[in-house]
PDB file of C-alpha atoms in Angstrom:
ATOM      1  CA  MET A   1     -32.644  32.416   4.777  1.00 46.00           C
ATOM      2  CA  GLU A   2     -35.085  30.039   6.485  1.00 51.00           C
ATOM      3  CA  TRP A   3     -33.803  27.721   9.193  1.00 51.00           C
ATOM      4  CA  SER A   4     -34.706  24.697   7.096  1.00 56.00           C
ATOM      5  CA  GLN A   5     -32.340  25.956   4.379  1.00 78.00           C
ATOM      6  CA  TRP A   6     -29.313  26.583   6.613  1.00 91.00           C
ATOM      7  CA  LEU A   7     -28.345  22.976   7.356  1.00 91.00           C
ATOM      8  CA  GLN A   8     -30.066  20.316   5.276  1.00 85.00           C
ATOM      9  CA  GLY A   9     -30.002  16.581   4.814  1.00 82.00           C
ATOM     10  CA  GLY A  10     -27.508  14.898   7.072  1.00 83.00           C
ATOM     11  CA  PRO A  11     -26.113  13.110   8.856  1.00 92.00           C
ATOM     12  CA  PHE A  12     -25.133  15.844  11.280  1.00 95.00           C
ATOM     13  CA  LEU A  13     -21.972  15.894  13.324  1.00 96.00           C
ATOM     14  CA  GLU A  14     -22.658  17.318  16.797  1.00 97.00           C
ATOM     15  CA  VAL A  15     -20.033  18.857  19.061  1.00 98.00           C
ATOM     16  CA  SER A  16     -21.761  19.424  22.387  1.00 98.00           C
ATOM     17  CA  PHE A  17     -21.074  20.010  26.063  1.00 98.00           C
ATOM     18  CA  LEU A  18     -22.806  20.630  29.378  1.00 98.00           C
ATOM     19  CA  LEU A  19     -22.525  23.772  31.521  1.00 97.00           C
ATOM     20  CA  GLU A  20     -23.882  24.474  34.965  1.00 95.00           C
ATOM     21  CA  LEU A  21     -26.661  27.050  34.993  1.00 92.00           C
ATOM     22  CA  LYS A  22     -25.700  29.218  37.957  1.00 83.00           C
ATOM     23  CA  GLU A  23     -26.707  32.732  37.010  1.00 74.00           C
ATOM     24  CA  GLU A  24     -29.645  34.443  35.393  1.00 83.00           C
ATOM     25  CA  LYS A  25     -30.284  32.913  31.975  1.00 85.00           C
ATOM     26  CA  THR A  26     -29.661  36.061  29.944  1.00 87.00           C
ATOM     27  CA  LYS A  27     -26.214  36.634  31.429  1.00 90.00           C
ATOM     28  CA  THR A  28     -25.262  32.978  30.997  1.00 91.00           C
ATOM     29  CA  VAL A  29     -26.205  32.999  27.332  1.00 94.00           C
ATOM     30  CA  GLN A  30     -24.556  36.351  26.665  1.00 94.00           C
ATOM     31  CA  ASP A  31     -21.327  35.071  28.223  1.00 95.00           C
ATOM     32  CA  ILE A  32     -21.407  31.936  26.054  1.00 96.00           C
ATOM     33  CA  ILE A  33     -21.924  33.964  22.894  1.00 97.00           C
ATOM     34  CA  ASN A  34     -19.346  36.612  23.845  1.00 96.00           C
ATOM     35  CA  ASN A  35     -16.742  33.934  24.528  1.00 97.00           C
ATOM     36  CA  LEU A  36     -17.085  32.592  20.988  1.00 97.00           C
ATOM     37  CA  SER A  37     -14.662  35.370  20.016  1.00 96.00           C
ATOM     38  CA  LYS A  38     -11.993  33.732  22.225  1.00 97.00           C
ATOM     39  CA  VAL A  39     -12.050  30.460  20.286  1.00 96.00           C
ATOM     40  CA  THR A  40      -8.971  30.095  18.072  1.00 94.00           C
ATOM     41  CA  ASN A  41     -11.128  28.813  15.215  1.00 93.00           C
ATOM     42  CA  LYS A  42     -12.826  31.919  13.858  1.00 95.00           C
ATOM     43  CA  ILE A  43     -16.586  31.913  14.439  1.00 97.00           C
ATOM     44  CA  GLU A  44     -18.937  34.313  12.655  1.00 97.00           C
ATOM     45  CA  ILE A  45     -22.524  34.838  13.802  1.00 97.00           C
ATOM     46  CA  VAL A  46     -24.803  35.157  10.780  1.00 97.00           C
ATOM     47  CA  ASP A  47     -27.971  36.255  12.590  1.00 96.00           C
ATOM     48  CA  GLU A  48     -28.220  39.999  13.129  1.00 94.00           C
ATOM     49  CA  ASN A  49     -30.986  40.031  15.772  1.00 95.00           C
ATOM     50  CA  VAL A  50     -28.966  38.297  18.492  1.00 96.00           C
ATOM     51  CA  ASP A  51     -30.392  40.415  21.326  1.00 94.00           C
ATOM     52  CA  GLU A  52     -33.938  39.506  20.300  1.00 95.00           C
ATOM     53  CA  ILE A  53     -33.034  35.823  20.114  1.00 95.00           C
ATOM     54  CA  ILE A  54     -31.504  35.954  23.613  1.00 95.00           C
ATOM     55  CA  ASP A  55     -34.588  37.747  24.954  1.00 93.00           C
ATOM     56  CA  PHE A  56     -36.838  35.043  23.502  1.00 93.00           C
ATOM     57  CA  PHE A  57     -34.620  32.376  25.094  1.00 93.00           C
ATOM     58  CA  ASN A  58     -34.883  34.070  28.487  1.00 91.00           C
ATOM     59  CA  ARG A  59     -38.683  34.412  28.332  1.00 90.00           C
ATOM     60  CA  GLY A  60     -39.158  30.878  27.025  1.00 89.00           C
ATOM     61  CA  TYR A  61     -42.268  29.438  25.453  1.00 85.00           C
ATOM     62  CA  PRO A  62     -44.884  26.934  26.690  1.00 82.00           C
ATOM     63  CA  TYR A  63     -44.430  23.223  25.980  1.00 74.00           C
ATOM     64  CA  ASP A  64     -48.200  22.909  25.621  1.00 68.00           C
ATOM     65  CA  GLU A  65     -49.983  26.169  24.844  1.00 73.00           C
ATOM     66  CA  GLU A  66     -53.371  24.689  25.803  1.00 71.00           C
ATOM     67  CA  ASN A  67     -52.225  23.560  29.249  1.00 75.00           C
ATOM     68  CA  PRO A  68     -52.033  26.400  31.827  1.00 69.00           C
ATOM     69  CA  HIS A  69     -49.732  24.249  34.018  1.00 70.00           C
ATOM     70  CA  THR A  70     -47.271  23.386  31.281  1.00 76.00           C
ATOM     71  CA  ILE A  71     -43.531  23.951  31.663  1.00 80.00           C
ATOM     72  CA  ASN A  72     -41.654  26.654  29.799  1.00 85.00           C
ATOM     73  CA  LEU A  73     -38.955  25.673  27.335  1.00 92.00           C
ATOM     74  CA  HIS A  74     -35.836  27.799  26.975  1.00 94.00           C
ATOM     75  CA  SER A  75     -34.190  27.200  23.627  1.00 95.00           C
ATOM     76  CA  LEU A  76     -32.007  29.200  21.263  1.00 95.00           C
ATOM     77  CA  ARG A  77     -30.456  28.663  17.843  1.00 96.00           C
ATOM     78  CA  LEU A  78     -27.927  30.815  16.050  1.00 97.00           C
ATOM     79  CA  ARG A  79     -26.582  30.406  12.537  1.00 97.00           C
ATOM     80  CA  LEU A  80     -22.800  30.446  12.392  1.00 97.00           C
ATOM     81  CA  TYR A  81     -19.804  30.039  10.152  1.00 97.00           C
ATOM     82  CA  VAL A  82     -16.985  28.117  11.840  1.00 97.00           C
ATOM     83  CA  TYR A  83     -13.535  28.123  10.288  1.00 97.00           C
ATOM     84  CA  LEU A  84     -11.838  24.755  10.683  1.00 95.00           C
ATOM     85  CA  LEU A  85      -9.708  23.606   7.745  1.00 91.00           C
ATOM     86  CA  ARG A  86     -12.506  25.058   5.639  1.00 94.00           C
ATOM     87  CA  LYS A  87     -15.277  27.549   6.297  1.00 95.00           C
ATOM     88  CA  ARG A  88     -18.365  25.610   7.442  1.00 96.00           C
ATOM     89  CA  LYS A  89     -21.963  26.362   8.185  1.00 96.00           C
ATOM     90  CA  ALA A  90     -22.973  25.474  11.741  1.00 97.00           C
ATOM     91  CA  THR A  91     -25.927  25.895  14.050  1.00 97.00           C
ATOM     92  CA  LEU A  92     -25.366  26.777  17.691  1.00 98.00           C
ATOM     93  CA  GLN A  93     -28.103  25.266  19.854  1.00 97.00           C
ATOM     94  CA  LEU A  94     -28.558  26.217  23.522  1.00 97.00           C
ATOM     95  CA  GLU A  95     -31.070  24.305  25.636  1.00 97.00           C
ATOM     96  CA  VAL A  96     -31.980  24.442  29.314  1.00 96.00           C
ATOM     97  CA  VAL A  97     -32.163  20.704  29.984  1.00 97.00           C
ATOM     98  CA  SER A  98     -32.768  20.792  33.749  1.00 95.00           C
ATOM     99  CA  PRO A  99     -33.090  23.440  36.468  1.00 93.00           C
ATOM    100  CA  ASN A 100     -29.297  23.703  36.773  1.00 95.00           C
ATOM    101  CA  ALA A 101     -27.877  22.488  33.446  1.00 96.00           C
ATOM    102  CA  LEU A 102     -27.500  24.020  30.012  1.00 97.00           C
ATOM    103  CA  MET A 103     -26.545  22.098  26.880  1.00 98.00           C
ATOM    104  CA  VAL A 104     -24.426  23.821  24.232  1.00 98.00           C
ATOM    105  CA  ASN A 105     -24.420  22.068  20.866  1.00 98.00           C
ATOM    106  CA  PHE A 106     -22.700  22.910  17.565  1.00 98.00           C
ATOM    107  CA  TRP A 107     -24.281  21.169  14.570  1.00 97.00           C
ATOM    108  CA  PHE A 108     -22.332  20.574  11.345  1.00 97.00           C
ATOM    109  CA  TYR A 109     -23.277  18.939   8.060  1.00 95.00           C
ATOM    110  CA  GLY A 110     -21.560  15.560   8.394  1.00 93.00           C
ATOM    111  CA  ASP A 111     -21.693  13.769   5.043  1.00 92.00           C
ATOM    112  CA  GLU A 112     -18.379  13.123   3.295  1.00 92.00           C
ATOM    113  CA  ASN A 113     -19.562  14.794   0.087  1.00 91.00           C
ATOM    114  CA  ASP A 114     -20.053  18.519  -0.454  1.00 91.00           C
ATOM    115  CA  GLU A 115     -23.509  19.808  -1.367  1.00 89.00           C
ATOM    116  CA  PRO A 116     -22.712  22.917  -3.462  1.00 87.00           C
ATOM    117  CA  GLU A 117     -26.371  23.605  -4.219  1.00 84.00           C
ATOM    118  CA  CYS A 118     -27.020  24.035  -0.490  1.00 83.00           C
ATOM    119  CA  ASP A 119     -23.640  25.638   0.224  1.00 86.00           C
ATOM    120  CA  GLN A 120     -22.769  22.755   2.555  1.00 91.00           C
ATOM    121  CA  VAL A 121     -19.224  21.479   2.999  1.00 92.00           C
ATOM    122  CA  GLY A 122     -18.715  17.763   3.581  1.00 93.00           C
ATOM    123  CA  ILE A 123     -16.109  16.245   5.871  1.00 94.00           C
ATOM    124  CA  MET A 124     -13.099  14.582   4.271  1.00 91.00           C
ATOM    125  CA  LYS A 125     -11.181  12.000   6.313  1.00 89.00           C
ATOM    126  CA  GLU A 126      -8.246  14.319   6.861  1.00 91.00           C
ATOM    127  CA  GLU A 127     -10.594  16.965   8.292  1.00 93.00           C
ATOM    128  CA  PHE A 128     -11.965  14.948  11.198  1.00 92.00           C
ATOM    129  CA  THR A 129      -9.066  15.802  13.486  1.00 93.00           C
ATOM    130  CA  GLY A 130     -10.098  19.452  13.175  1.00 96.00           C
ATOM    131  CA  PHE A 131     -13.316  18.687  15.041  1.00 97.00           C
ATOM    132  CA  THR A 132     -11.389  17.024  17.857  1.00 96.00           C
ATOM    133  CA  GLY A 133      -9.232  20.138  18.030  1.00 97.00           C
ATOM    134  CA  PHE A 134     -12.379  22.270  18.082  1.00 98.00           C
ATOM    135  CA  LEU A 135     -13.770  20.316  21.050  1.00 98.00           C
ATOM    136  CA  LYS A 136     -10.471  20.711  22.907  1.00 98.00           C
ATOM    137  CA  GLU A 137     -10.470  24.446  22.157  1.00 97.00           C
ATOM    138  CA  LEU A 138     -14.030  24.769  23.475  1.00 98.00           C
ATOM    139  CA  TYR A 139     -12.958  23.038  26.684  1.00 98.00           C
ATOM    140  CA  SER A 140     -10.074  25.466  27.138  1.00 97.00           C
ATOM    141  CA  ILE A 141     -12.540  28.372  26.932  1.00 97.00           C
ATOM    142  CA  TYR A 142     -15.615  27.052  28.737  1.00 97.00           C
ATOM    143  CA  GLU A 143     -14.141  24.376  31.069  1.00 97.00           C
ATOM    144  CA  PHE A 144     -17.349  22.355  30.841  1.00 98.00           C
ATOM    145  CA  LYS A 145     -18.021  19.246  32.933  1.00 98.00           C
ATOM    146  CA  ILE A 146     -18.532  16.858  30.022  1.00 98.00           C
ATOM    147  CA  GLY A 147     -18.537  17.210  26.240  1.00 98.00           C
ATOM    148  CA  GLY A 148     -18.278  15.036  23.167  1.00 97.00           C
ATOM    149  CA  ILE A 149     -18.446  14.506  19.423  1.00 97.00           C
ATOM    150  CA  ALA A 150     -20.934  12.156  17.790  1.00 95.00           C
ATOM    151  CA  PHE A 151     -23.049  11.738  14.702  1.00 94.00           C
ATOM    152  CA  GLU A 152     -26.732  12.432  15.391  1.00 94.00           C
ATOM    153  CA  GLU A 153     -26.266  12.424  19.190  1.00 95.00           C
ATOM    154  CA  ASP A 154     -25.704  15.150  21.752  1.00 97.00           C
ATOM    155  CA  VAL A 155     -24.023  15.037  25.152  1.00 97.00           C
ATOM    156  CA  LEU A 156     -27.280  14.165  26.940  1.00 96.00           C
ATOM    157  CA  LYS A 157     -26.984  10.645  25.542  1.00 95.00           C
ATOM    158  CA  LEU A 158     -24.043  10.104  27.913  1.00 94.00           C
ATOM    159  CA  PHE A 159     -26.380  10.376  30.917  1.00 94.00           C
ATOM    160  CA  GLY A 160     -27.923   7.038  29.973  1.00 89.00           C
ATOM    161  CA  PHE A 161     -31.542   8.193  30.311  1.00 90.00           C
ATOM    162  CA  GLU A 162     -34.084   7.815  27.528  1.00 88.00           C
ATOM    163  CA  LYS A 163     -35.954  10.967  28.531  1.00 92.00           C
ATOM    164  CA  THR A 164     -36.899  14.189  26.831  1.00 91.00           C
ATOM    165  CA  TYR A 165     -35.682  17.455  28.306  1.00 94.00           C
ATOM    166  CA  PRO A 166     -36.096  19.477  30.395  1.00 94.00           C
ATOM    167  CA  ASN A 167     -35.996  16.788  33.054  1.00 94.00           C
ATOM    168  CA  GLU A 168     -34.565  16.429  36.559  1.00 95.00           C
ATOM    169  CA  CYS A 169     -32.557  13.416  35.379  1.00 96.00           C
ATOM    170  CA  PHE A 170     -30.326  15.815  33.406  1.00 97.00           C
ATOM    171  CA  ARG A 171     -29.295  17.790  36.472  1.00 96.00           C
ATOM    172  CA  TYR A 172     -25.681  18.922  36.319  1.00 96.00           C
ATOM    173  CA  ASP A 173     -24.612  16.682  39.192  1.00 95.00           C
ATOM    174  CA  ASN A 174     -26.046  13.597  37.443  1.00 95.00           C
ATOM    175  CA  ALA A 175     -23.401  13.683  34.692  1.00 94.00           C
ATOM    176  CA  SER A 176     -21.026  10.886  35.693  1.00 92.00           C
ATOM    177  CA  PRO A 177     -18.269   8.807  34.058  1.00 93.00           C
ATOM    178  CA  THR A 178     -19.718   5.633  35.579  1.00 86.00           C
ATOM    179  CA  HIS A 179     -22.171   5.244  32.728  1.00 85.00           C
ATOM    180  CA  PHE A 180     -20.394   6.685  29.703  1.00 88.00           C
ATOM    181  CA  LEU A 181     -17.214   4.641  30.210  1.00 90.00           C
ATOM    182  CA  LYS A 182     -19.376   1.526  29.867  1.00 86.00           C
ATOM    183  CA  GLU A 183     -21.718   2.861  27.172  1.00 80.00           C
ATOM    184  CA  PRO A 184     -20.092   5.572  25.020  1.00 73.00           C
ATOM    185  CA  TYR A 185     -22.688   4.904  22.281  1.00 77.00           C
ATOM    186  CA  SER A 186     -21.761   6.504  18.967  1.00 85.00           C
ATOM    187  CA  PHE A 187     -19.384   9.060  20.465  1.00 93.00           C
ATOM    188  CA  VAL A 188     -15.978   9.441  18.867  1.00 94.00           C
ATOM    189  CA  ASN A 189     -14.406  11.700  21.499  1.00 96.00           C
ATOM    190  CA  ILE A 190     -15.452  12.548  25.040  1.00 97.00           C
ATOM    191  CA  ILE A 191     -13.903  15.167  27.309  1.00 98.00           C
ATOM    192  CA  TRP A 192     -14.396  14.771  31.044  1.00 98.00           C
ATOM    193  CA  ASN A 193     -13.421  17.391  33.613  1.00 98.00           C
ATOM    194  CA  GLU A 194     -11.570  15.609  36.427  1.00 97.00           C
ATOM    195  CA  LYS A 195     -12.280  18.482  38.817  1.00 97.00           C
ATOM    196  CA  TYR A 196     -15.560  16.650  39.393  1.00 96.00           C
ATOM    197  CA  GLU A 197     -14.252  13.073  39.599  1.00 95.00           C
ATOM    198  CA  LYS A 198     -10.852  11.536  38.983  1.00 95.00           C
ATOM    199  CA  LEU A 199     -10.765   8.623  36.543  1.00 94.00           C
ATOM    200  CA  SER A 200      -8.658   5.649  37.570  1.00 88.00           C
ATOM    201  CA  HIS A 201      -9.508   3.015  34.942  1.00 88.00           C
ATOM    202  CA  ILE A 202     -10.168   4.140  31.360  1.00 92.00           C
ATOM    203  CA  PRO A 203     -10.713   1.308  28.846  1.00 91.00           C
ATOM    204  CA  TYR A 204      -9.900   3.541  25.850  1.00 92.00           C
ATOM    205  CA  ASN A 205      -7.025   5.605  24.544  1.00 93.00           C
ATOM    206  CA  TYR A 206      -6.916   8.956  26.265  1.00 95.00           C
ATOM    207  CA  LYS A 207      -4.908  12.132  26.587  1.00 96.00           C
ATOM    208  CA  ARG A 208      -4.741  14.513  29.516  1.00 96.00           C
ATOM    209  CA  LEU A 209      -5.436  18.190  28.812  1.00 97.00           C
ATOM    210  CA  ASP A 210      -4.839  21.433  30.660  1.00 96.00           C
ATOM    211  CA  LYS A 211      -7.379  22.530  33.289  1.00 97.00           C
ATOM    212  CA  GLU A 212      -7.818  18.927  34.497  1.00 97.00           C
ATOM    213  CA  GLY A 213      -9.479  17.794  31.308  1.00 97.00           C
ATOM    214  CA  ILE A 214      -9.122  14.329  29.829  1.00 97.00           C
ATOM    215  CA  LEU A 215      -9.821  13.539  26.165  1.00 97.00           C
ATOM    216  CA  ILE A 216     -11.098   9.983  25.699  1.00 96.00           C
ATOM    217  CA  GLU A 217     -11.030   8.389  22.234  1.00 93.00           C
ATOM    218  CA  THR A 218     -13.974   6.018  22.364  1.00 89.00           C
ATOM    219  CA  SER A 219     -14.280   5.300  18.640  1.00 82.00           C
ATOM    220  CA  ASN A 220     -13.189   6.315  15.132  1.00 76.00           C
ATOM    221  CA  PHE A 221     -14.775   8.785  12.763  1.00 72.00           C
ATOM    222  CA  ASN A 222     -16.990   6.847  10.360  1.00 62.00           C
ATOM    223  CA  VAL A 223     -19.909   8.468   8.544  1.00 46.00           C
TER     224      VAL A 223
END
């Protein structure tokens, strides 16, 4: 199946988070993929050539093939099935967004109506809490610095920079609650890891999690 046929239409619900890129890229990506098996919600990888996909990610590809001084992009996508209340198609996107930061993003078809012809499951109101639970479960496994749930936005939006990646502005240490507590944009939930900075004033409902996490409810689910 072509990529364009896996997830179609939209809007897309994105569950994303930021990890520090400490080790060699191949090992980092392999660890992320291997740890999918630890997530309580069953996750099935549809692609069979995972090793080839990881190798391509590690080698990267030029941003501008005609420019000998261009930067290399390191990007990966895997087709998944994620079992929440119902079995759902998802795309796992991994992107090196700065020299020391990696974005992990799960894409889901986010319309309220099913699309049987495309084998896409919509999101009913009673199913939204499952995505919040999924984000919390991901935090328990990966202990990321910052993560969130939004329609048509990924965690990089919470940096407050209107830049394309990779870019130095998306360095791991630049992720800060100072901006996102003022401008949460279209995010419904945000998880911040207080190992990096304790939060004293939070102008939203919130819940403390294990491993020094804090789940902040910045909005409601509305398609």
